[in-house]
Tab-separated table of C-alpha atoms and ligand atoms in Angstrom:
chain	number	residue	atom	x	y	z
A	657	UNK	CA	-16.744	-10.121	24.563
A	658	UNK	CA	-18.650	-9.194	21.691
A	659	UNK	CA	-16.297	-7.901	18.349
A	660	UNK	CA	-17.007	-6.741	15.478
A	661	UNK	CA	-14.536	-7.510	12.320
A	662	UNK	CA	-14.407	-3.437	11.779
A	663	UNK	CA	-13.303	-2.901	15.115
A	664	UNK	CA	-11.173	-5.827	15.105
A	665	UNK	CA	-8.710	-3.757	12.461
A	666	UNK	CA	-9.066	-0.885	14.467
A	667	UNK	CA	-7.305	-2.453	17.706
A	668	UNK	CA	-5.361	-4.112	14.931
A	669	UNK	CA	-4.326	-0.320	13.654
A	670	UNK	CA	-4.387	1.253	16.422
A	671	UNK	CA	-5.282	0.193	19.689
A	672	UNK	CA	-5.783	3.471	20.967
A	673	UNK	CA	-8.262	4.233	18.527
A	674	UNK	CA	-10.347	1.238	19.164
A	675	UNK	CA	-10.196	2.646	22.919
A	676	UNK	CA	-11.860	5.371	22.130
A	677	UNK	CA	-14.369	3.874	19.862
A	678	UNK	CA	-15.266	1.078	21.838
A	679	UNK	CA	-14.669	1.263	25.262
A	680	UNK	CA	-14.970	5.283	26.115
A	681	UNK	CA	-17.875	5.197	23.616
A	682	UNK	CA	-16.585	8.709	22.048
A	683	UNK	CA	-18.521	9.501	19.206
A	684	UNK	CA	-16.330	10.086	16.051
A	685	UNK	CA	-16.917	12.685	13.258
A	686	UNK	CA	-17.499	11.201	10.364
A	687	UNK	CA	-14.978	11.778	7.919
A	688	UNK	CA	-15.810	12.364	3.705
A	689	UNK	CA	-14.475	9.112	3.296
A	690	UNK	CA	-16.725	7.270	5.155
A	691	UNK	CA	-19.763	9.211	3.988
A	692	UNK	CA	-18.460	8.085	0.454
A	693	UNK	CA	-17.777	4.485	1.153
A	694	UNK	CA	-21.449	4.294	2.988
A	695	UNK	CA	-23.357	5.758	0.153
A	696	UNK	CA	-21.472	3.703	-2.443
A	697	UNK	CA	-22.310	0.418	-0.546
A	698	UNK	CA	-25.889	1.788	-0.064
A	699	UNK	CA	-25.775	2.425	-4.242
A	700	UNK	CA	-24.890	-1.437	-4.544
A	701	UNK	CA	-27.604	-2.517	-2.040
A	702	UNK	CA	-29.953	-0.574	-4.279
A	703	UNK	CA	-29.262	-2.046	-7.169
A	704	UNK	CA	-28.904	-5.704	-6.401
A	705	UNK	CA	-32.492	-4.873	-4.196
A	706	UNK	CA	-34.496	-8.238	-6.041
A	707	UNK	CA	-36.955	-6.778	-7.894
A	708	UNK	CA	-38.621	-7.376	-10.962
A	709	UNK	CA	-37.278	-4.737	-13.107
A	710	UNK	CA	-33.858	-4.158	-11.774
A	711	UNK	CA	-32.802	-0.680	-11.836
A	712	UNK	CA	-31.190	0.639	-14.939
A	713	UNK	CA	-27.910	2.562	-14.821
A	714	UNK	CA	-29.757	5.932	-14.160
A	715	UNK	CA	-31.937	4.747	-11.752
A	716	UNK	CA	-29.107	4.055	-9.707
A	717	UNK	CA	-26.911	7.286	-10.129
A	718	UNK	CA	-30.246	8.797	-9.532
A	719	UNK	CA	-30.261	7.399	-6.009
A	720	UNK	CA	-26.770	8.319	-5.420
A	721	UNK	CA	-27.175	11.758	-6.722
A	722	UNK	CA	-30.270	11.810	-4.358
A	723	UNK	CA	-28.840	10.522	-1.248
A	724	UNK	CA	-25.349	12.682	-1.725
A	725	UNK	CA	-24.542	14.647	1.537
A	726	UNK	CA	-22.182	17.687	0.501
A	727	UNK	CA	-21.860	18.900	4.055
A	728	UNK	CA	-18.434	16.981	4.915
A	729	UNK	CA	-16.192	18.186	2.033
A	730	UNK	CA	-14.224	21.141	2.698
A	731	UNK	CA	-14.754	22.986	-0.421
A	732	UNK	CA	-16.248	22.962	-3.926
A	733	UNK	CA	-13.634	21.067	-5.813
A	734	UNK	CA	-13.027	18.434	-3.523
A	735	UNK	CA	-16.999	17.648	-3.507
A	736	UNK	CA	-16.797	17.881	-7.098
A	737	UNK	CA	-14.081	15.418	-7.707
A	738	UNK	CA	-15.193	12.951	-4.631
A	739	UNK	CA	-18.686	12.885	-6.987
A	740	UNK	CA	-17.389	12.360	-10.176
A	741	UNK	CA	-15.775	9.440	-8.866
A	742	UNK	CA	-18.792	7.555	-7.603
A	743	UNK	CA	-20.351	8.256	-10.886
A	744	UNK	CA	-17.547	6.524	-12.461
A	745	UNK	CA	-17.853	3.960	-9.918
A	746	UNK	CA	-21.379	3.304	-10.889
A	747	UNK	CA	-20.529	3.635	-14.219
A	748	UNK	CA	-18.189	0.639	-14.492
A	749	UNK	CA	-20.034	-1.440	-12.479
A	750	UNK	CA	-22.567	-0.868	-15.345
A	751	UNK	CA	-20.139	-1.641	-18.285
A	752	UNK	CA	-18.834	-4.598	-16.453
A	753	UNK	CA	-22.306	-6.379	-14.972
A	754	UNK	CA	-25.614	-7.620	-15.813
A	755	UNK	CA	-26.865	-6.654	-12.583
A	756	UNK	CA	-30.368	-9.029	-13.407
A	757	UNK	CA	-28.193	-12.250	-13.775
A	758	UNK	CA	-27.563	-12.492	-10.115
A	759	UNK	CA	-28.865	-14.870	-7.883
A	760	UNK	CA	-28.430	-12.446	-4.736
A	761	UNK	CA	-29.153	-14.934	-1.181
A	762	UNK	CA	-28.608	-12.195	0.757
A	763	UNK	CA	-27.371	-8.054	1.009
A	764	UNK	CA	-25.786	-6.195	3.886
A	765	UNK	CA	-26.399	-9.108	5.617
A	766	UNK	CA	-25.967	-9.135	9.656
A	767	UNK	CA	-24.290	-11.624	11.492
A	768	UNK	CA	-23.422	-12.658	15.266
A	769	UNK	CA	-22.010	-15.952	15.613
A	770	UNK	CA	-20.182	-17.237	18.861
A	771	UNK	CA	-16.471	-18.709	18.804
A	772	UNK	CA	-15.433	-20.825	21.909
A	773	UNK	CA	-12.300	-19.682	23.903
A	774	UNK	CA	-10.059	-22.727	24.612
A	775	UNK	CA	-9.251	-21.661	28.132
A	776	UNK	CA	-12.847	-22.628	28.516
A	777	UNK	CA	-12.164	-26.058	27.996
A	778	UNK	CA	-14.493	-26.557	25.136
A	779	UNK	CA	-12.577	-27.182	21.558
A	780	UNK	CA	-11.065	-24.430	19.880
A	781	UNK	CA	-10.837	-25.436	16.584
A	782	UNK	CA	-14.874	-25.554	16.475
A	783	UNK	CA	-16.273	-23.911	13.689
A	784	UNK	CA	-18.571	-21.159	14.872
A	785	UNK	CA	-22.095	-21.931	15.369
A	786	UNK	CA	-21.292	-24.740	17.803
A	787	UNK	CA	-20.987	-23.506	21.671
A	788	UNK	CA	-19.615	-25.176	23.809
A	789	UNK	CA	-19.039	-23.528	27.126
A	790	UNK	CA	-17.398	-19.510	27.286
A	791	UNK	CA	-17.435	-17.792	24.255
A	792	UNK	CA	-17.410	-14.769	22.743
A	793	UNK	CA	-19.004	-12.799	19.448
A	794	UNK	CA	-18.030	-12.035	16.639
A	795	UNK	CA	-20.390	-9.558	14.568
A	796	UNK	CA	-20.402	-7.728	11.032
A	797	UNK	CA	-21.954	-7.800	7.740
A	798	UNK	CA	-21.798	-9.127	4.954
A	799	UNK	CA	-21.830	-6.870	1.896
A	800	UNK	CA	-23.875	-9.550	-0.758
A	801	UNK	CA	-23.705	-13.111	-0.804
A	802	UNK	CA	-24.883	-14.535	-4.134
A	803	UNK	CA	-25.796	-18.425	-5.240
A	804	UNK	CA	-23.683	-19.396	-8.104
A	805	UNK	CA	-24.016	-22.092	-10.604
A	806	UNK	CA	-22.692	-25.063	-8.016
A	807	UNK	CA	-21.973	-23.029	-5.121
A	808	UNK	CA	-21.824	-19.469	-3.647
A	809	UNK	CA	-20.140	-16.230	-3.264
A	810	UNK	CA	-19.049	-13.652	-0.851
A	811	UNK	CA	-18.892	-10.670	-1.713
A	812	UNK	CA	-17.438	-7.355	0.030
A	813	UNK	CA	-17.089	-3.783	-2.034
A	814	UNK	CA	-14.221	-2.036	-1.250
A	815	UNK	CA	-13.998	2.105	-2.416
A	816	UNK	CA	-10.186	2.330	-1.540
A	817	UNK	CA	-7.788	2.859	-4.132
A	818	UNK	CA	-5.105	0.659	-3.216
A	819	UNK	CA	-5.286	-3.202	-4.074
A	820	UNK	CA	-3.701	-6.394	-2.306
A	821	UNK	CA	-1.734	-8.963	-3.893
A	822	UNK	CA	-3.342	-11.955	-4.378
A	823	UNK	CA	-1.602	-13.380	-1.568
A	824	UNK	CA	-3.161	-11.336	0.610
A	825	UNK	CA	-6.730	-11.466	-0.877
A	826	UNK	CA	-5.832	-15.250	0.222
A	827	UNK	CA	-5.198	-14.992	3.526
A	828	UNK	CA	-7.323	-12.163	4.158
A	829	UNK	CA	-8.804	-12.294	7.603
A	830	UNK	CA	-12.355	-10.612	6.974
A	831	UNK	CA	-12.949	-12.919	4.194
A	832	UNK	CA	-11.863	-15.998	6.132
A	833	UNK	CA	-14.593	-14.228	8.952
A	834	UNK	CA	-17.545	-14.168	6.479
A	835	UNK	CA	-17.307	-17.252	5.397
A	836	UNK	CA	-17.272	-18.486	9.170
A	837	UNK	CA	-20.763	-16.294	9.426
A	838	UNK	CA	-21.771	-18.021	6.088
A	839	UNK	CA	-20.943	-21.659	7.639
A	840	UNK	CA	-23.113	-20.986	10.867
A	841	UNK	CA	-26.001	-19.912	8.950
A	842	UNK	CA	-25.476	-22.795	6.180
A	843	UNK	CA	-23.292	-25.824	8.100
A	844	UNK	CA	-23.934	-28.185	5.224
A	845	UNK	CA	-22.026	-26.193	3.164
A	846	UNK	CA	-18.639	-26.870	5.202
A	847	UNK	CA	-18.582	-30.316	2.873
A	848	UNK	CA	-18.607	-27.904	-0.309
A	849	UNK	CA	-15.881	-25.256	0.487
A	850	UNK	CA	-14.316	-25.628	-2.640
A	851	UNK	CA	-17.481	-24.597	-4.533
A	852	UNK	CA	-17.725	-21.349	-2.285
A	853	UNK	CA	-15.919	-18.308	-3.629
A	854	UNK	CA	-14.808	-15.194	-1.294
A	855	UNK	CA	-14.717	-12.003	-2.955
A	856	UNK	CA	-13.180	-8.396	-2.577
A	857	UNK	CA	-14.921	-6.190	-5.537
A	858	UNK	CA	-12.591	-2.913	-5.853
A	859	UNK	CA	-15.509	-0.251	-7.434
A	860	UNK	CA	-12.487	1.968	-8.049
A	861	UNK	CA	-10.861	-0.159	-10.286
A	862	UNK	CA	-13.735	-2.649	-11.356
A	863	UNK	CA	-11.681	-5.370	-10.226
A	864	UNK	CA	-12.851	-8.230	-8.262
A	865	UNK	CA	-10.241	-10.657	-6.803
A	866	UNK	CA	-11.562	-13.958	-5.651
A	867	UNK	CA	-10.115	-17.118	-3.614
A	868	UNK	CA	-11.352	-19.920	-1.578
A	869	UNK	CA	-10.960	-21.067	2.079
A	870	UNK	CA	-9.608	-24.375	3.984
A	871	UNK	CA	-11.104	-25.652	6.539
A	872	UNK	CA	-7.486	-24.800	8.451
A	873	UNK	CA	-7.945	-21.069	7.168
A	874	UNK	CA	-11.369	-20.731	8.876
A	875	UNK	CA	-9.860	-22.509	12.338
A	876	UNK	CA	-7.097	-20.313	11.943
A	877	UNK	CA	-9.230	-16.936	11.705
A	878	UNK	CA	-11.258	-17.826	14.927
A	879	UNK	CA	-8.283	-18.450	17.009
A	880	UNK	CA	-6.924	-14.565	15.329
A	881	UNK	CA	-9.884	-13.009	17.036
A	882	UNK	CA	-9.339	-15.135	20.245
A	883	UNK	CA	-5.736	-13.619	20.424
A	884	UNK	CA	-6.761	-9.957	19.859
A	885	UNK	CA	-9.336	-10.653	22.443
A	886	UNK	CA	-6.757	-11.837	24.667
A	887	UNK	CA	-5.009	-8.718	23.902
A	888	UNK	CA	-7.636	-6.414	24.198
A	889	UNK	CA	-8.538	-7.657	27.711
A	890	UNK	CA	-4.578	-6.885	28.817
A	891	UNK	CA	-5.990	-3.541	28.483
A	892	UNK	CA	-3.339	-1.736	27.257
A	893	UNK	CA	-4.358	0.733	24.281
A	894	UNK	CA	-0.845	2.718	22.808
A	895	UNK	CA	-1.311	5.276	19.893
A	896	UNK	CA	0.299	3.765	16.819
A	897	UNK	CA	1.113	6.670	14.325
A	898	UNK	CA	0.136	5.595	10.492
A	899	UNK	CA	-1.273	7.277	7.005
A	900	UNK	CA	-4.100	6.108	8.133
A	901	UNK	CA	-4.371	9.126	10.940
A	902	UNK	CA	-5.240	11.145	8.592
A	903	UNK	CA	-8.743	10.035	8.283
A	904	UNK	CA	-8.778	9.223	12.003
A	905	UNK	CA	-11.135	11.707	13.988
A	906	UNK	CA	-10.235	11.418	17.098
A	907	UNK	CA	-6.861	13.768	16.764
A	908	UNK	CA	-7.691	16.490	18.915
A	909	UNK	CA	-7.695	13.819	21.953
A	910	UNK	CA	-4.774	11.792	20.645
A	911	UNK	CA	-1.773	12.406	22.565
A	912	UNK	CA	0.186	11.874	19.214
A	913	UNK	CA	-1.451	14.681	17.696
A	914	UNK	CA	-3.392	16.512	20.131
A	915	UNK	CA	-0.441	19.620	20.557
A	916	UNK	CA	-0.788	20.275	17.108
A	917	UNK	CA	-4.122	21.583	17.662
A	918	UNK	CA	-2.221	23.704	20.246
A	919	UNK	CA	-3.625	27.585	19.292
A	920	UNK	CA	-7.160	25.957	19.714
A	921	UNK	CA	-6.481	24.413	23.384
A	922	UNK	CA	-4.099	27.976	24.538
A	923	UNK	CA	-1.850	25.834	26.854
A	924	UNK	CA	1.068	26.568	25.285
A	925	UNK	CA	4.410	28.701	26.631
A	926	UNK	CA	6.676	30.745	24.589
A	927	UNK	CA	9.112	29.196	25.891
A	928	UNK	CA	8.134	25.210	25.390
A	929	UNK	CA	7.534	26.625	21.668
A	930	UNK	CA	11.356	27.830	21.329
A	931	UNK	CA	12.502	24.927	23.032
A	932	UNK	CA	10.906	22.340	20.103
A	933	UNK	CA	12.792	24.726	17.074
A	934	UNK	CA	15.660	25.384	19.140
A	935	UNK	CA	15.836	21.423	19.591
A	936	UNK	CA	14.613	20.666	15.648
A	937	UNK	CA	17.771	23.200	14.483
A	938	UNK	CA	19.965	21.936	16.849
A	939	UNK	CA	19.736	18.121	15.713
A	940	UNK	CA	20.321	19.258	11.977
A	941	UNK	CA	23.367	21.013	13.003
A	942	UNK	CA	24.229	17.724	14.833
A	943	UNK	CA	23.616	16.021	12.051
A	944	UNK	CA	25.807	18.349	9.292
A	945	UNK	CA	28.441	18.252	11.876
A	946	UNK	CA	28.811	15.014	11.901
A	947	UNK	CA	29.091	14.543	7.968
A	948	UNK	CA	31.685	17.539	8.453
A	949	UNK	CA	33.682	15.080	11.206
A	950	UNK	CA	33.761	12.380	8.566
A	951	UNK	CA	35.082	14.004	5.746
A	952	UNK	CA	37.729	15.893	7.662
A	953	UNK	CA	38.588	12.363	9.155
A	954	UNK	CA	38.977	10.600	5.707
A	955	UNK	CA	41.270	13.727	4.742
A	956	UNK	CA	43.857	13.123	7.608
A	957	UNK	CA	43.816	9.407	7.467
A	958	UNK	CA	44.766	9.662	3.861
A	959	UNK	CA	47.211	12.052	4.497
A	960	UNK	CA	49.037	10.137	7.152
A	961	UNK	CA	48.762	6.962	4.821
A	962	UNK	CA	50.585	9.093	2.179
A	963	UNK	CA	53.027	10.577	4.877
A	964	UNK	CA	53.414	7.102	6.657
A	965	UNK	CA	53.269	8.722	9.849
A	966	UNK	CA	51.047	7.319	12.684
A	967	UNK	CA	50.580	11.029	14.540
A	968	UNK	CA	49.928	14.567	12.946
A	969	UNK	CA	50.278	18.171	15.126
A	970	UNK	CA	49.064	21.582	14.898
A	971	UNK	CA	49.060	24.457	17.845
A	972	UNK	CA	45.638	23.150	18.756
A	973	UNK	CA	46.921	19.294	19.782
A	974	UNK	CA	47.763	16.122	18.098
A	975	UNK	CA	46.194	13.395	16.693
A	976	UNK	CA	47.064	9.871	17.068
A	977	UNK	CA	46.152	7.128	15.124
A	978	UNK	CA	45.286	3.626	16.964
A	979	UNK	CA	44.267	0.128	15.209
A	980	UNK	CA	40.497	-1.144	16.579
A	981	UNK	CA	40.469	-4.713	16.172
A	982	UNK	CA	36.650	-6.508	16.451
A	983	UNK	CA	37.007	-10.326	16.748
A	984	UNK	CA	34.144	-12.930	16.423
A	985	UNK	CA	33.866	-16.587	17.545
A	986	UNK	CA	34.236	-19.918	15.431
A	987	UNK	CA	31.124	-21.416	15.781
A	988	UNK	CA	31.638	-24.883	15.771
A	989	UNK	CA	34.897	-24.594	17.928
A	990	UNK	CA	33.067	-22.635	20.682
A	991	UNK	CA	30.013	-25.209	20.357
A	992	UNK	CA	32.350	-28.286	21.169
A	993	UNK	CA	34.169	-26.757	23.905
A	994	UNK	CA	30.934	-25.181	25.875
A	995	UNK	CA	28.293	-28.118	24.920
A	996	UNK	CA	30.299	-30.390	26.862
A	997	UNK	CA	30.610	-28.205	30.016
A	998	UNK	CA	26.517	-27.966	29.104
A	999	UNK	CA	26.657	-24.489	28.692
A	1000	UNK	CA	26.350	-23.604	25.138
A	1001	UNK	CA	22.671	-23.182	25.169
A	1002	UNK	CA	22.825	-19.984	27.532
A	1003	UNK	CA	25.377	-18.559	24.890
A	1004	UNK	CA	22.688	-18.796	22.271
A	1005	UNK	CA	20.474	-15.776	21.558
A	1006	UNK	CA	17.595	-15.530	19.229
A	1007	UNK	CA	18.455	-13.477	16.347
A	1008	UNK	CA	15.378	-11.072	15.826
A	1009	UNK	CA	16.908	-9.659	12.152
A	1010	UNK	CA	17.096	-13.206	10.665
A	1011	UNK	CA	13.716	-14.514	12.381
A	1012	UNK	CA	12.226	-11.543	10.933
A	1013	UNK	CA	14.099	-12.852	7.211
A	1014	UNK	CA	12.309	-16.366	7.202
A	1015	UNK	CA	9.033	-15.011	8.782
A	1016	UNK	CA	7.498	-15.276	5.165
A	1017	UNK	CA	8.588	-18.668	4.354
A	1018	UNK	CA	6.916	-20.402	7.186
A	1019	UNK	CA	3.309	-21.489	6.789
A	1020	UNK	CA	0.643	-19.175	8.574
A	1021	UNK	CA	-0.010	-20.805	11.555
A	1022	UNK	CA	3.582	-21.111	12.742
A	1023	UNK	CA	3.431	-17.579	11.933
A	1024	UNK	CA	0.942	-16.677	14.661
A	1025	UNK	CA	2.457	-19.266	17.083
A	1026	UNK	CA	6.242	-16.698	16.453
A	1027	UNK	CA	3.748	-13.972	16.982
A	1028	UNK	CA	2.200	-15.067	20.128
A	1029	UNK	CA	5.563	-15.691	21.286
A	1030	UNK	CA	6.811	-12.418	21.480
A	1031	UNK	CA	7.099	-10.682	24.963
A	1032	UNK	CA	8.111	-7.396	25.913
A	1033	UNK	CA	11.657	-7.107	26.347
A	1034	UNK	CA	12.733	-3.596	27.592
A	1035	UNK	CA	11.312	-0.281	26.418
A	1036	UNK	CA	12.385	3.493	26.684
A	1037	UNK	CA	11.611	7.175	24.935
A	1038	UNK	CA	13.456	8.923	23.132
A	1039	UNK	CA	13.074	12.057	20.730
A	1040	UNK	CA	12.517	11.842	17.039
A	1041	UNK	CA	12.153	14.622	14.700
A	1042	UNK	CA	9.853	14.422	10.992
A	1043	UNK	CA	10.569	17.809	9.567
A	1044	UNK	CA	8.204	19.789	7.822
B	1024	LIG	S1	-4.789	9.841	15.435
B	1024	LIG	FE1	-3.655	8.021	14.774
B	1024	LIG	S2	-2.536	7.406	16.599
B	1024	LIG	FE2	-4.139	8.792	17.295
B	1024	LIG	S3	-5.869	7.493	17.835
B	1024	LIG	FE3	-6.151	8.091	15.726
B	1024	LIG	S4	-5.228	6.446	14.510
B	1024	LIG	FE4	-4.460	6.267	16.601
């Protein structure tokens, strides 16, 4: 299978998405945000292009103001503001770079480079760029990669506004990916990883936040895209609902979404249209009901503390008060009676709450080896209501 690392996040996202994308081929609109990210990117490329006079600072919002495509904002001010921020963008960049005193090796560079799959037989801890047997690819590219005083860099622009934590910039699988491409295009420099740096430049901020890659990082990142290939060929694609819909074009198909678009596709009843407010209403009165029952509850119990009486009448019936006891086991006595009998391990369950509490104390790959452990246990629907 061939995969990129963009579409690897997708299925990673949402699964359903990458369906779409990938495997029915439907074409997506593109949304302002990608337009923006694209031309910023193409900005960069422009003016780390070697040349001999690199371009000054209005050369390049020249080219940006040139290549600007106004046609997917929605109105004036939204253009407006989406502009003034890649001029800032630029800007900064500016203020905080000597764009000549870069040794650029490479921009928007393209890579393919095979990974072995270990049900093949070959060796799946192989770094990429030795085949051995079935494989698959992995493609992308690779914003800038630059030669630095004893080593390199890698080097991928990000427009988003949020930012990682440095843990994450160090474990972060796209870097660990591009330095795999580097590696199969330069194996020599496997002996020097300490000298290469990865990089994640946020233009919004004018931040760049760096790290550096084992040799167990890169392993680790090959067998990650051998496990969502594994997944993907299960070929089972589920919607996963996230902020990230928003910018995710492919609405009016989701099932997810798709009723909301409901006046456009005319399939609607009247009377499927009452039911979803009638049900919306009826679950808040539910729900004020129920704060209702409790208060009225901690009234009486309090009364027939104070009264010392364990039942209270009225015309409509009478309420008794009863004692609920909940026991528990001792441990250790309940071990040492059943382990003999051998039956203690069947009374052991995994507890998914605390698993989930150490999950960020163990190391990485005994992370993934929890992960790949999971299995579907039992699954069923029910209703849930996000009010507007
Ligand atoms: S709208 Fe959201 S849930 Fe639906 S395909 Fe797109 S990303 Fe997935």
């Amino acid at each position: 299978m061939r995969l990129s690392y963009s579409a690897l996040e997708t299925f990673q996202n949402c699964s359903l998405k990458y369906k779409f994308q990938n495997i029915d081929k439907i074409k997506e609109p593109k949304s302002k945000e990608a337009v923006f990210g694209t031309l910023i990117h193409g900005t960069m490329k422009f003016i780390h292009n070697p040349s001999l006079l690199p371009p000054k600072l209005e050369d390049a919002l020249d080219y940006f103001s040139k290549n600007w495509n106004s046609d997917v904002f929605e109105d004036e001010l939204e253009e407006r503001s989406a502009f003034s921020m890649g001029v800032a963008m630029i800007q900064q960049y500016y203020k905080n770079n000597i764009v000549s005193e870069y040794n650029i090796v490479d921009l928007e560079s393209r890579f393919a480079i095979e990974i072995n799959d270990p049900k093949s037989g070959a060796n799946p801890s192989e770094l990429p760029g030795k085949v051995h047997g079935a494989s698959h690819i992995i493609s992308g590219i690779i914003d800038r990669i630059d030669k630095t005083e004893d080593g390199y860099e890698i080097i991928d622009y990000k427009t988003t506004k949020k930012m990682p934590s440095q843990d994450k910039v160090d474990n972060d699988l796209q870097l660990s990916v591009y330095l795999n491409a580097f590696l199969a295009r330069y194996p020599k420099e496997a002996a020097n990883l300490d000298k290469i740096t990865v990089s994640l430049y946020y233009l919004k901020h004018g931040v760049k936040l760096s790290s550096t890659r084992t040799l167990e990082q890169l392993k680790n990142a090959n067998q990650l895209f051998l496990d969502v290939i594994a997944e993907i060929e299960k070929g089972i694609f589920v919607p996963n609902v996230t902020p990230l819909c928003d910018w995710c074009g492919f609405q009016k198909i989701c099932p997810m979404w798709k009723h909301k678009f409901k006046e456009e596709r005319k399939i609607d009843s009247e009377e499927i249209n009452t039911a979803i407010g009638d049900y919306i209403n009826l679950k808040s009165a539910i729900a004020s009901t129920k704060t209702q029952f409790a208060q009225l509850q901690e009234k009486i119990t309090k009364y027939m503390e104070q009264e010392g009486v364990e039942r209270v009448f009225s015309d409509e019936g009478i309420i008794a008060q009863t004692l609920r006891k909940t026991y528990k086991y001792d441990e250790k006595q309940l071990r040492d009676i059943l382990e003999p009998l051998d039956k203690w391990e069947s009374v052991l369950k995994v507890d998914g709450i605390a698993l989930k509490n150490i999950m960020s104390v163990l190391p990485v790959s005994t992370r993934q080896d929890v992960e790949r452990s999971r299995v579907l246990d039992k699954e069923s629907k029910s209703l849930t209501i996000k009010k507007k």
